[in-house]
Amino acid sequence: MYKDRSTATEGRTGASKSELGTLRDPSDRKRINDALDKHLHLEKSPPSTSKGANGRLSIPSTSAGRRGPGDSRNASGLDKANYTEDVEDSDTDSEESDVSGSDGDDTSWISWFCNLRGNEFFCEVDDEYIQDDFNLCGLSSQVPYYDYALDLILDVESSNDDILTEEQNELVESAAEMLYGLIHVRYILTSKGMNAMLEKYKNTDFGRCPRVYCSGQPCLPVGQSDIPRTSTVKIYCPKCEDVYYPRSKYQGNTDGAYFGTTFPHLFLMTYAHIKPSRPMQSYVPKIFGFKIHKSAR
């Protein structure tokens, strides 16, 4: 259905991804998302014949620059009792790109997107899965500029790119993120998707449970709703069976519908051998060393 990614190194318009992967501030990101919200329930309007300011389609804007291959975290094994909590990036960290554009020539859009700061919970969806129309059934009615967004995700060049306006380019960028998230929530329920998420779980990419008596139990991403733009992603602890906010503010801005309400529970049923036992201890409130009676609580 789609041609090979022979021109992936130049993006969709002949420019390298290092040129297109510029960072916008949060206010610009909010403006794009607000504009997308207005288009969610409208029919797709025919694109204008005028060209945008730069005449090209840029890479979707996110809250951070691109990560290099060496930035992935090396976490301890699941059975390690004493652990060191992941150190979060300071709010005052530089907002510059983490790596130079020299290593981005061979990077696909999917790899680039999944390695952005805040997108650590996402796994890379196989191109073959995305190219199968059956796996995308029903998504065209949920995502505006569906065809443009799909071409962007697959690094497919389109002859119609030059006729998009600058505002339409921004909508396509945001639509590509939304479309990938809706594909992702389906993919992680397949055997390949669960295997990819298992590797991330073993590497503690989803974080650890903040509860003291869970002793740093690795968590899994979960959504509180399957409807997009309803709630942000949370982390589920398989030990205490409760949900918590992610430690990173960047991860906490991700839509929970991109992981869904089913994934962690189906994951633990599939890999039953990694499901931990319930904690034996619980916190007991005391005053001057004496337990507080239940009637006084």
PDB file of C-alpha atoms in Angstrom:
ATOM      1  CA  MET A   1       0.000   0.000   0.000  1.00  0.00           C
ATOM      2  CA  TYR A   2       2.841   2.377   0.890  1.00  0.00           C
ATOM      3  CA  LYS A   3       6.123   2.624  -0.904  1.00  0.00           C
ATOM      4  CA  ASP A   4       9.432   1.830   0.790  1.00  0.00           C
ATOM      5  CA  ARG A   5      11.011   4.432   2.961  1.00  0.00           C
ATOM      6  CA  SER A   6      13.683   5.289   0.412  1.00  0.00           C
ATOM      7  CA  THR A   7      13.532   8.952   1.259  1.00  0.00           C
ATOM      8  CA  ALA A   8      13.149   8.650   5.018  1.00  0.00           C
ATOM      9  CA  THR A   9      16.479  10.333   5.595  1.00  0.00           C
ATOM     10  CA  GLU A  10      15.113  13.542   4.166  1.00  0.00           C
ATOM     11  CA  GLY A  11      11.752  13.535   5.936  1.00  0.00           C
ATOM     12  CA  ARG A  12       8.759  14.345   3.804  1.00  0.00           C
ATOM     13  CA  THR A  13      10.001  17.481   2.096  1.00  0.00           C
ATOM     14  CA  GLY A  14      13.705  17.064   1.431  1.00  0.00           C
ATOM     15  CA  ALA A  15      14.845  18.558   4.726  1.00  0.00           C
ATOM     16  CA  SER A  16      16.676  16.540   7.351  1.00  0.00           C
ATOM     17  CA  LYS A  17      14.898  15.704  10.606  1.00  0.00           C
ATOM     18  CA  SER A  18      17.572  17.631  12.494  1.00  0.00           C
ATOM     19  CA  GLU A  19      16.373  20.757  10.691  1.00  0.00           C
ATOM     20  CA  LEU A  20      12.725  20.016  11.392  1.00  0.00           C
ATOM     21  CA  GLY A  21      12.959  18.765  14.985  1.00  0.00           C
ATOM     22  CA  THR A  22      12.954  22.222  16.521  1.00  0.00           C
ATOM     23  CA  LEU A  23      11.453  22.818  19.921  1.00  0.00           C
ATOM     24  CA  ARG A  24       8.372  24.889  20.545  1.00  0.00           C
ATOM     25  CA  ASP A  25       7.518  26.308  23.933  1.00  0.00           C
ATOM     26  CA  PRO A  26       4.525  24.930  25.889  1.00  0.00           C
ATOM     27  CA  SER A  27       2.251  27.789  24.854  1.00  0.00           C
ATOM     28  CA  ASP A  28       2.726  26.897  21.186  1.00  0.00           C
ATOM     29  CA  ARG A  29       2.000  23.241  21.935  1.00  0.00           C
ATOM     30  CA  LYS A  30      -1.222  24.246  23.713  1.00  0.00           C
ATOM     31  CA  ARG A  31      -2.261  26.411  20.761  1.00  0.00           C
ATOM     32  CA  ILE A  32      -1.824  23.494  18.365  1.00  0.00           C
ATOM     33  CA  ASN A  33      -3.822  21.134  20.559  1.00  0.00           C
ATOM     34  CA  ASP A  34      -6.599  23.690  20.970  1.00  0.00           C
ATOM     35  CA  ALA A  35      -6.799  24.065  17.212  1.00  0.00           C
ATOM     36  CA  LEU A  36      -6.934  20.294  16.830  1.00  0.00           C
ATOM     37  CA  ASP A  37      -9.805  20.050  19.315  1.00  0.00           C
ATOM     38  CA  LYS A  38     -11.881  22.372  17.141  1.00  0.00           C
ATOM     39  CA  HIS A  39     -11.350  20.094  14.147  1.00  0.00           C
ATOM     40  CA  LEU A  40     -12.066  16.735  15.809  1.00  0.00           C
ATOM     41  CA  HIS A  41     -15.789  16.733  14.974  1.00  0.00           C
ATOM     42  CA  LEU A  42     -15.611  18.597  11.663  1.00  0.00           C
ATOM     43  CA  GLU A  43     -15.278  17.159   8.184  1.00  0.00           C
ATOM     44  CA  LYS A  44     -11.889  17.534   6.587  1.00  0.00           C
ATOM     45  CA  SER A  45     -11.807  20.764   4.579  1.00  0.00           C
ATOM     46  CA  PRO A  46     -10.049  20.800   1.195  1.00  0.00           C
ATOM     47  CA  PRO A  47      -6.517  22.146   1.581  1.00  0.00           C
ATOM     48  CA  SER A  48      -5.739  25.631   0.401  1.00  0.00           C
ATOM     49  CA  THR A  49      -3.613  26.187  -2.654  1.00  0.00           C
ATOM     50  CA  SER A  50      -1.367  28.602  -0.774  1.00  0.00           C
ATOM     51  CA  LYS A  51       1.883  27.381   0.677  1.00  0.00           C
ATOM     52  CA  GLY A  52       2.988  27.761   4.277  1.00  0.00           C
ATOM     53  CA  ALA A  53       5.673  30.129   5.425  1.00  0.00           C
ATOM     54  CA  ASN A  54       8.401  27.568   4.963  1.00  0.00           C
ATOM     55  CA  GLY A  55       6.556  25.517   2.342  1.00  0.00           C
ATOM     56  CA  ARG A  56       7.146  22.200   4.047  1.00  0.00           C
ATOM     57  CA  LEU A  57       5.733  19.844   6.602  1.00  0.00           C
ATOM     58  CA  SER A  58       7.713  19.836   9.806  1.00  0.00           C
ATOM     59  CA  ILE A  59       8.130  17.082  12.373  1.00  0.00           C
ATOM     60  CA  PRO A  60       5.418  17.003  15.121  1.00  0.00           C
ATOM     61  CA  SER A  61       6.132  19.333  17.965  1.00  0.00           C
ATOM     62  CA  THR A  62       6.589  17.881  21.423  1.00  0.00           C
ATOM     63  CA  SER A  63       7.857  19.087  24.748  1.00  0.00           C
ATOM     64  CA  ALA A  64      11.506  18.156  24.177  1.00  0.00           C
ATOM     65  CA  GLY A  65      14.235  17.513  21.641  1.00  0.00           C
ATOM     66  CA  ARG A  66      15.440  14.222  20.245  1.00  0.00           C
ATOM     67  CA  ARG A  67      17.258  11.674  22.382  1.00  0.00           C
ATOM     68  CA  GLY A  68      20.303   9.809  21.308  1.00  0.00           C
ATOM     69  CA  PRO A  69      20.677   6.035  21.484  1.00  0.00           C
ATOM     70  CA  GLY A  70      22.806   6.321  24.613  1.00  0.00           C
ATOM     71  CA  ASP A  71      20.146   8.113  26.613  1.00  0.00           C
ATOM     72  CA  SER A  72      18.085   5.055  27.447  1.00  0.00           C
ATOM     73  CA  ARG A  73      18.225   4.211  31.091  1.00  0.00           C
ATOM     74  CA  ASN A  74      20.022   1.110  32.342  1.00  0.00           C
ATOM     75  CA  ALA A  75      17.815  -0.113  35.160  1.00  0.00           C
ATOM     76  CA  SER A  76      18.450  -2.891  37.676  1.00  0.00           C
ATOM     77  CA  GLY A  77      16.889  -6.386  37.514  1.00  0.00           C
ATOM     78  CA  LEU A  78      13.376  -7.037  38.781  1.00  0.00           C
ATOM     79  CA  ASP A  79      14.549  -9.110  41.707  1.00  0.00           C
ATOM     80  CA  LYS A  80      16.955  -6.548  43.102  1.00  0.00           C
ATOM     81  CA  ALA A  81      15.912  -5.671  46.649  1.00  0.00           C
ATOM     82  CA  ASN A  82      17.888  -2.487  47.109  1.00  0.00           C
ATOM     83  CA  TYR A  83      17.375  -0.065  44.307  1.00  0.00           C
ATOM     84  CA  THR A  84      18.269   3.446  43.370  1.00  0.00           C
ATOM     85  CA  GLU A  85      15.359   5.577  42.256  1.00  0.00           C
ATOM     86  CA  ASP A  86      15.599   7.210  38.894  1.00  0.00           C
ATOM     87  CA  VAL A  87      16.756  10.779  39.077  1.00  0.00           C
ATOM     88  CA  GLU A  88      14.378  13.104  37.267  1.00  0.00           C
ATOM     89  CA  ASP A  89      15.545  15.906  35.051  1.00  0.00           C
ATOM     90  CA  SER A  90      15.561  19.263  36.757  1.00  0.00           C
ATOM     91  CA  ASP A  91      13.007  21.849  35.659  1.00  0.00           C
ATOM     92  CA  THR A  92      15.922  24.156  34.946  1.00  0.00           C
ATOM     93  CA  ASP A  93      17.579  21.789  32.483  1.00  0.00           C
ATOM     94  CA  SER A  94      18.487  23.231  29.121  1.00  0.00           C
ATOM     95  CA  GLU A  95      15.720  22.905  26.529  1.00  0.00           C
ATOM     96  CA  GLU A  96      18.218  22.324  23.732  1.00  0.00           C
ATOM     97  CA  SER A  97      18.201  19.139  21.696  1.00  0.00           C
ATOM     98  CA  ASP A  98      19.979  16.277  23.451  1.00  0.00           C
ATOM     99  CA  VAL A  99      21.958  15.277  20.390  1.00  0.00           C
ATOM    100  CA  SER A 100      23.137  16.898  17.230  1.00  0.00           C
ATOM    101  CA  GLY A 101      21.536  16.200  13.892  1.00  0.00           C
ATOM    102  CA  SER A 102      24.465  14.088  12.707  1.00  0.00           C
ATOM    103  CA  ASP A 103      22.872  10.844  13.974  1.00  0.00           C
ATOM    104  CA  GLY A 104      19.343  11.595  12.763  1.00  0.00           C
ATOM    105  CA  ASP A 105      19.814  10.875   9.078  1.00  0.00           C
ATOM    106  CA  ASP A 106      18.791   7.216   9.400  1.00  0.00           C
ATOM    107  CA  THR A 107      16.108   7.718  12.052  1.00  0.00           C
ATOM    108  CA  SER A 108      12.498   7.007  11.179  1.00  0.00           C
ATOM    109  CA  TRP A 109       9.680   9.210  12.457  1.00  0.00           C
ATOM    110  CA  ILE A 110       8.530   6.446  14.824  1.00  0.00           C
ATOM    111  CA  SER A 111      11.981   6.016  16.387  1.00  0.00           C
ATOM    112  CA  TRP A 112      12.413   9.768  16.650  1.00  0.00           C
ATOM    113  CA  PHE A 113       9.010  10.195  18.313  1.00  0.00           C
ATOM    114  CA  CYS A 114       9.466   7.346  20.811  1.00  0.00           C
ATOM    115  CA  ASN A 115      12.841   8.698  21.920  1.00  0.00           C
ATOM    116  CA  LEU A 116      11.598  12.178  22.762  1.00  0.00           C
ATOM    117  CA  ARG A 117      11.637  13.170  26.410  1.00  0.00           C
ATOM    118  CA  GLY A 118       8.268  12.314  27.913  1.00  0.00           C
ATOM    119  CA  ASN A 119       7.554   9.540  25.388  1.00  0.00           C
ATOM    120  CA  GLU A 120       9.508   6.834  27.211  1.00  0.00           C
ATOM    121  CA  PHE A 121       6.325   4.836  27.837  1.00  0.00           C
ATOM    122  CA  PHE A 122       5.761   4.311  24.096  1.00  0.00           C
ATOM    123  CA  CYS A 123       7.184   1.321  22.248  1.00  0.00           C
ATOM    124  CA  GLU A 124       7.971   1.348  18.538  1.00  0.00           C
ATOM    125  CA  VAL A 125       5.097  -0.009  16.442  1.00  0.00           C
ATOM    126  CA  ASP A 126       6.130  -2.173  13.482  1.00  0.00           C
ATOM    127  CA  ASP A 127       5.622  -0.601  10.075  1.00  0.00           C
ATOM    128  CA  GLU A 128       3.926  -3.794   8.876  1.00  0.00           C
ATOM    129  CA  TYR A 129       1.289  -3.432  11.576  1.00  0.00           C
ATOM    130  CA  ILE A 130       0.556   0.165  10.583  1.00  0.00           C
ATOM    131  CA  GLN A 131       0.401  -0.667   6.867  1.00  0.00           C
ATOM    132  CA  ASP A 132      -2.345  -3.234   7.471  1.00  0.00           C
ATOM    133  CA  ASP A 133      -5.642  -1.381   7.004  1.00  0.00           C
ATOM    134  CA  PHE A 134      -7.440  -3.876   9.237  1.00  0.00           C
ATOM    135  CA  ASN A 135      -5.430  -2.673  12.257  1.00  0.00           C
ATOM    136  CA  LEU A 136      -6.452   0.938  11.583  1.00  0.00           C
ATOM    137  CA  CYS A 137     -10.174   0.287  11.239  1.00  0.00           C
ATOM    138  CA  GLY A 138     -12.248   3.201  12.540  1.00  0.00           C
ATOM    139  CA  LEU A 139      -9.347   5.589  13.156  1.00  0.00           C
ATOM    140  CA  SER A 140      -9.893   7.730  10.068  1.00  0.00           C
ATOM    141  CA  SER A 141     -13.088   9.137  11.598  1.00  0.00           C
ATOM    142  CA  GLN A 142     -11.322  10.051  14.860  1.00  0.00           C
ATOM    143  CA  VAL A 143      -8.253  11.805  13.502  1.00  0.00           C
ATOM    144  CA  PRO A 144      -8.390  14.913  11.271  1.00  0.00           C
ATOM    145  CA  TYR A 145      -6.037  14.995   8.282  1.00  0.00           C
ATOM    146  CA  TYR A 146      -5.807  11.222   8.651  1.00  0.00           C
ATOM    147  CA  ASP A 147      -4.061  10.499   5.340  1.00  0.00           C
ATOM    148  CA  TYR A 148      -1.458  13.212   5.865  1.00  0.00           C
ATOM    149  CA  ALA A 149      -0.797  12.062   9.423  1.00  0.00           C
ATOM    150  CA  LEU A 150      -0.404   8.439   8.332  1.00  0.00           C
ATOM    151  CA  ASP A 151       2.038   9.393   5.603  1.00  0.00           C
ATOM    152  CA  LEU A 152       4.065  11.376   8.130  1.00  0.00           C
ATOM    153  CA  ILE A 153       4.234   8.422  10.533  1.00  0.00           C
ATOM    154  CA  LEU A 154       5.374   6.071   7.751  1.00  0.00           C
ATOM    155  CA  ASP A 155       7.843   8.599   6.272  1.00  0.00           C
ATOM    156  CA  VAL A 156       5.994   8.517   2.966  1.00  0.00           C
ATOM    157  CA  GLU A 157       6.443  11.547   0.736  1.00  0.00           C
ATOM    158  CA  SER A 158       3.300  13.123  -0.669  1.00  0.00           C
ATOM    159  CA  SER A 159       2.954  15.385  -3.678  1.00  0.00           C
ATOM    160  CA  ASN A 160       0.262  17.333  -1.812  1.00  0.00           C
ATOM    161  CA  ASP A 161       2.553  18.529   0.984  1.00  0.00           C
ATOM    162  CA  ASP A 162       3.296  21.835  -0.719  1.00  0.00           C
ATOM    163  CA  ILE A 163      -0.352  22.932  -0.863  1.00  0.00           C
ATOM    164  CA  LEU A 164      -0.884  22.794   2.906  1.00  0.00           C
ATOM    165  CA  THR A 165      -1.002  26.071   4.776  1.00  0.00           C
ATOM    166  CA  GLU A 166       1.110  26.701   7.856  1.00  0.00           C
ATOM    167  CA  GLU A 167      -1.905  26.198  10.132  1.00  0.00           C
ATOM    168  CA  GLN A 168      -2.768  22.929   8.396  1.00  0.00           C
ATOM    169  CA  ASN A 169       0.836  21.777   8.795  1.00  0.00           C
ATOM    170  CA  GLU A 170       0.554  22.293  12.543  1.00  0.00           C
ATOM    171  CA  LEU A 171      -2.693  20.345  12.635  1.00  0.00           C
ATOM    172  CA  VAL A 172      -1.095  17.462  10.731  1.00  0.00           C
ATOM    173  CA  GLU A 173       1.776  17.426  13.211  1.00  0.00           C
ATOM    174  CA  SER A 174      -0.566  17.120  16.181  1.00  0.00           C
ATOM    175  CA  ALA A 175      -2.812  14.669  14.323  1.00  0.00           C
ATOM    176  CA  ALA A 176       0.186  12.389  13.687  1.00  0.00           C
ATOM    177  CA  GLU A 177       0.868  12.209  17.425  1.00  0.00           C
ATOM    178  CA  MET A 178      -2.769  11.399  18.121  1.00  0.00           C
ATOM    179  CA  LEU A 179      -2.944   8.785  15.357  1.00  0.00           C
ATOM    180  CA  TYR A 180       0.225   7.066  16.558  1.00  0.00           C
ATOM    181  CA  GLY A 181      -1.147   6.950  20.103  1.00  0.00           C
ATOM    182  CA  LEU A 182      -4.398   5.349  18.937  1.00  0.00           C
ATOM    183  CA  ILE A 183      -2.444   2.794  16.898  1.00  0.00           C
ATOM    184  CA  HIS A 184      -0.120   2.191  19.848  1.00  0.00           C
ATOM    185  CA  VAL A 185      -2.925   1.268  22.262  1.00  0.00           C
ATOM    186  CA  ARG A 186      -3.999  -1.481  19.852  1.00  0.00           C
ATOM    187  CA  TYR A 187      -0.486  -2.689  19.115  1.00  0.00           C
ATOM    188  CA  ILE A 188       0.507  -3.258  22.757  1.00  0.00           C
ATOM    189  CA  LEU A 189      -2.319  -5.798  23.093  1.00  0.00           C
ATOM    190  CA  THR A 190      -0.729  -8.012  20.414  1.00  0.00           C
ATOM    191  CA  SER A 191       1.993 -10.574  21.105  1.00  0.00           C
ATOM    192  CA  LYS A 192       4.699  -8.419  19.486  1.00  0.00           C
ATOM    193  CA  GLY A 193       3.543  -5.338  21.314  1.00  0.00           C
ATOM    194  CA  MET A 194       3.475  -7.064  24.687  1.00  0.00           C
ATOM    195  CA  ASN A 195       6.949  -8.455  24.106  1.00  0.00           C
ATOM    196  CA  ALA A 196       8.215  -4.945  23.394  1.00  0.00           C
ATOM    197  CA  MET A 197       6.545  -3.639  26.540  1.00  0.00           C
ATOM    198  CA  LEU A 198       7.995  -6.549  28.544  1.00  0.00           C
ATOM    199  CA  GLU A 199      11.489  -5.384  27.690  1.00  0.00           C
ATOM    200  CA  LYS A 200      10.638  -1.869  28.826  1.00  0.00           C
ATOM    201  CA  TYR A 201       9.102  -3.278  32.029  1.00  0.00           C
ATOM    202  CA  LYS A 202      12.286  -5.235  32.764  1.00  0.00           C
ATOM    203  CA  ASN A 203      14.297  -2.053  32.237  1.00  0.00           C
ATOM    204  CA  THR A 204      11.979  -0.167  34.615  1.00  0.00           C
ATOM    205  CA  ASP A 205      11.204   2.369  31.900  1.00  0.00           C
ATOM    206  CA  PHE A 206       7.741   2.899  33.391  1.00  0.00           C
ATOM    207  CA  GLY A 207       9.044   3.818  36.827  1.00  0.00           C
ATOM    208  CA  ARG A 208       8.647   2.270  40.273  1.00  0.00           C
ATOM    209  CA  CYS A 209       5.833   2.261  42.783  1.00  0.00           C
ATOM    210  CA  PRO A 210       6.219   5.153  45.253  1.00  0.00           C
ATOM    211  CA  ARG A 211       4.658   3.099  48.079  1.00  0.00           C
ATOM    212  CA  VAL A 212       7.276   2.252  50.719  1.00  0.00           C
ATOM    213  CA  TYR A 213       6.133  -1.319  51.362  1.00  0.00           C
ATOM    214  CA  CYS A 214       6.209  -2.163  47.642  1.00  0.00           C
ATOM    215  CA  SER A 215      10.013  -1.876  47.812  1.00  0.00           C
ATOM    216  CA  GLY A 216      10.470  -0.240  44.436  1.00  0.00           C
ATOM    217  CA  GLN A 217       8.206  -2.555  42.457  1.00  0.00           C
ATOM    218  CA  PRO A 218       8.339  -1.749  38.697  1.00  0.00           C
ATOM    219  CA  CYS A 219       5.046  -0.412  37.366  1.00  0.00           C
ATOM    220  CA  LEU A 220       3.077  -0.485  34.117  1.00  0.00           C
ATOM    221  CA  PRO A 221       1.363   2.369  32.230  1.00  0.00           C
ATOM    222  CA  VAL A 222      -2.430   2.497  32.368  1.00  0.00           C
ATOM    223  CA  GLY A 223      -5.191   4.828  31.277  1.00  0.00           C
ATOM    224  CA  GLN A 224      -8.256   5.621  33.328  1.00  0.00           C
ATOM    225  CA  SER A 225     -10.331   5.911  30.158  1.00  0.00           C
ATOM    226  CA  ASP A 226     -10.239   4.572  26.607  1.00  0.00           C
ATOM    227  CA  ILE A 227     -11.607   7.856  25.253  1.00  0.00           C
ATOM    228  CA  PRO A 228      -8.909  10.277  24.002  1.00  0.00           C
ATOM    229  CA  ARG A 229      -8.394  13.557  25.855  1.00  0.00           C
ATOM    230  CA  THR A 230     -10.182  12.344  28.980  1.00  0.00           C
ATOM    231  CA  SER A 231      -7.307  11.778  31.407  1.00  0.00           C
ATOM    232  CA  THR A 232      -3.527  11.523  31.434  1.00  0.00           C
ATOM    233  CA  VAL A 233      -1.530   8.315  31.739  1.00  0.00           C
ATOM    234  CA  LYS A 234      -0.933   6.809  35.195  1.00  0.00           C
ATOM    235  CA  ILE A 235       1.309   3.996  36.423  1.00  0.00           C
ATOM    236  CA  TYR A 236      -0.168   0.790  37.862  1.00  0.00           C
ATOM    237  CA  CYS A 237       1.643  -1.173  40.556  1.00  0.00           C
ATOM    238  CA  PRO A 238       1.038  -4.920  40.216  1.00  0.00           C
ATOM    239  CA  LYS A 239       2.054  -5.428  43.839  1.00  0.00           C
ATOM    240  CA  CYS A 240      -0.319  -3.127  45.715  1.00  0.00           C
ATOM    241  CA  GLU A 241      -2.694  -2.960  42.721  1.00  0.00           C
ATOM    242  CA  ASP A 242      -3.093   0.799  42.885  1.00  0.00           C
ATOM    243  CA  VAL A 243      -2.427   3.638  40.432  1.00  0.00           C
ATOM    244  CA  TYR A 244      -0.141   6.629  40.806  1.00  0.00           C
ATOM    245  CA  TYR A 245       0.983   9.679  38.861  1.00  0.00           C
ATOM    246  CA  PRO A 246       4.258   9.295  36.914  1.00  0.00           C
ATOM    247  CA  ARG A 247       7.192  11.033  38.519  1.00  0.00           C
ATOM    248  CA  SER A 248       8.121  12.927  35.373  1.00  0.00           C
ATOM    249  CA  LYS A 249       5.996  15.936  34.498  1.00  0.00           C
ATOM    250  CA  TYR A 250       6.640  15.228  30.824  1.00  0.00           C
ATOM    251  CA  GLN A 251       5.291  11.692  31.017  1.00  0.00           C
ATOM    252  CA  GLY A 252       2.355  12.954  33.067  1.00  0.00           C
ATOM    253  CA  ASN A 253       1.144  15.017  30.097  1.00  0.00           C
ATOM    254  CA  THR A 254       0.641  11.948  27.878  1.00  0.00           C
ATOM    255  CA  ASP A 255      -2.922  10.924  27.029  1.00  0.00           C
ATOM    256  CA  GLY A 256      -3.962   7.839  28.996  1.00  0.00           C
ATOM    257  CA  ALA A 257      -6.037   6.569  26.056  1.00  0.00           C
ATOM    258  CA  TYR A 258      -2.776   5.795  24.239  1.00  0.00           C
ATOM    259  CA  PHE A 259      -2.263   2.921  26.726  1.00  0.00           C
ATOM    260  CA  GLY A 260      -5.859   2.105  27.623  1.00  0.00           C
ATOM    261  CA  THR A 261      -7.526   0.481  30.600  1.00  0.00           C
ATOM    262  CA  THR A 262      -6.842  -3.114  29.487  1.00  0.00           C
ATOM    263  CA  PHE A 263      -3.096  -3.303  28.912  1.00  0.00           C
ATOM    264  CA  PRO A 264      -1.550  -3.832  32.392  1.00  0.00           C
ATOM    265  CA  HIS A 265      -4.060  -6.490  33.416  1.00  0.00           C
ATOM    266  CA  LEU A 266      -3.818  -8.452  30.164  1.00  0.00           C
ATOM    267  CA  PHE A 267      -0.042  -8.095  30.351  1.00  0.00           C
ATOM    268  CA  LEU A 268       0.088  -9.653  33.837  1.00  0.00           C
ATOM    269  CA  MET A 269      -2.221 -12.469  32.752  1.00  0.00           C
ATOM    270  CA  THR A 270       0.026 -13.179  29.759  1.00  0.00           C
ATOM    271  CA  TYR A 271       3.233 -13.078  31.815  1.00  0.00           C
ATOM    272  CA  ALA A 272       1.847 -14.521  35.049  1.00  0.00           C
ATOM    273  CA  HIS A 273       5.309 -15.522  36.268  1.00  0.00           C
ATOM    274  CA  ILE A 274       6.331 -11.889  36.785  1.00  0.00           C
ATOM    275  CA  LYS A 275       3.276 -10.920  38.825  1.00  0.00           C
ATOM    276  CA  PRO A 276       4.461 -10.199  42.391  1.00  0.00           C
ATOM    277  CA  SER A 277       2.689 -11.294  45.553  1.00  0.00           C
ATOM    278  CA  ARG A 278       0.739  -8.806  47.618  1.00  0.00           C
ATOM    279  CA  PRO A 279       2.787  -6.907  50.230  1.00  0.00           C
ATOM    280  CA  MET A 280       2.573  -8.391  53.706  1.00  0.00           C
ATOM    281  CA  GLN A 281       3.121  -5.109  55.526  1.00  0.00           C
ATOM    282  CA  SER A 282       0.971  -2.023  55.742  1.00  0.00           C
ATOM    283  CA  TYR A 283       1.463   1.261  57.507  1.00  0.00           C
ATOM    284  CA  VAL A 284       0.057   1.474  61.061  1.00  0.00           C
ATOM    285  CA  PRO A 285      -0.568   4.996  62.427  1.00  0.00           C
ATOM    286  CA  LYS A 286       0.661   5.539  65.993  1.00  0.00           C
ATOM    287  CA  ILE A 287       0.711   8.305  68.598  1.00  0.00           C
ATOM    288  CA  PHE A 288       3.556   8.153  71.113  1.00  0.00           C
ATOM    289  CA  GLY A 289       4.104   4.555  70.093  1.00  0.00           C
ATOM    290  CA  PHE A 290       0.526   3.443  70.621  1.00  0.00           C
ATOM    291  CA  LYS A 291      -1.672   2.266  67.787  1.00  0.00           C
ATOM    292  CA  ILE A 292      -4.678   4.430  67.091  1.00  0.00           C
ATOM    293  CA  HIS A 293      -7.927   2.588  67.596  1.00  0.00           C
ATOM    294  CA  LYS A 294     -10.095   2.278  64.521  1.00  0.00           C
ATOM    295  CA  SER A 295     -12.964   4.095  66.224  1.00  0.00           C
ATOM    296  CA  ALA A 296     -10.750   7.177  66.714  1.00  0.00           C
ATOM    297  CA  ARG A 297      -9.625   7.436  63.098  1.00  0.00           C
TER     298      ARG A 297
END
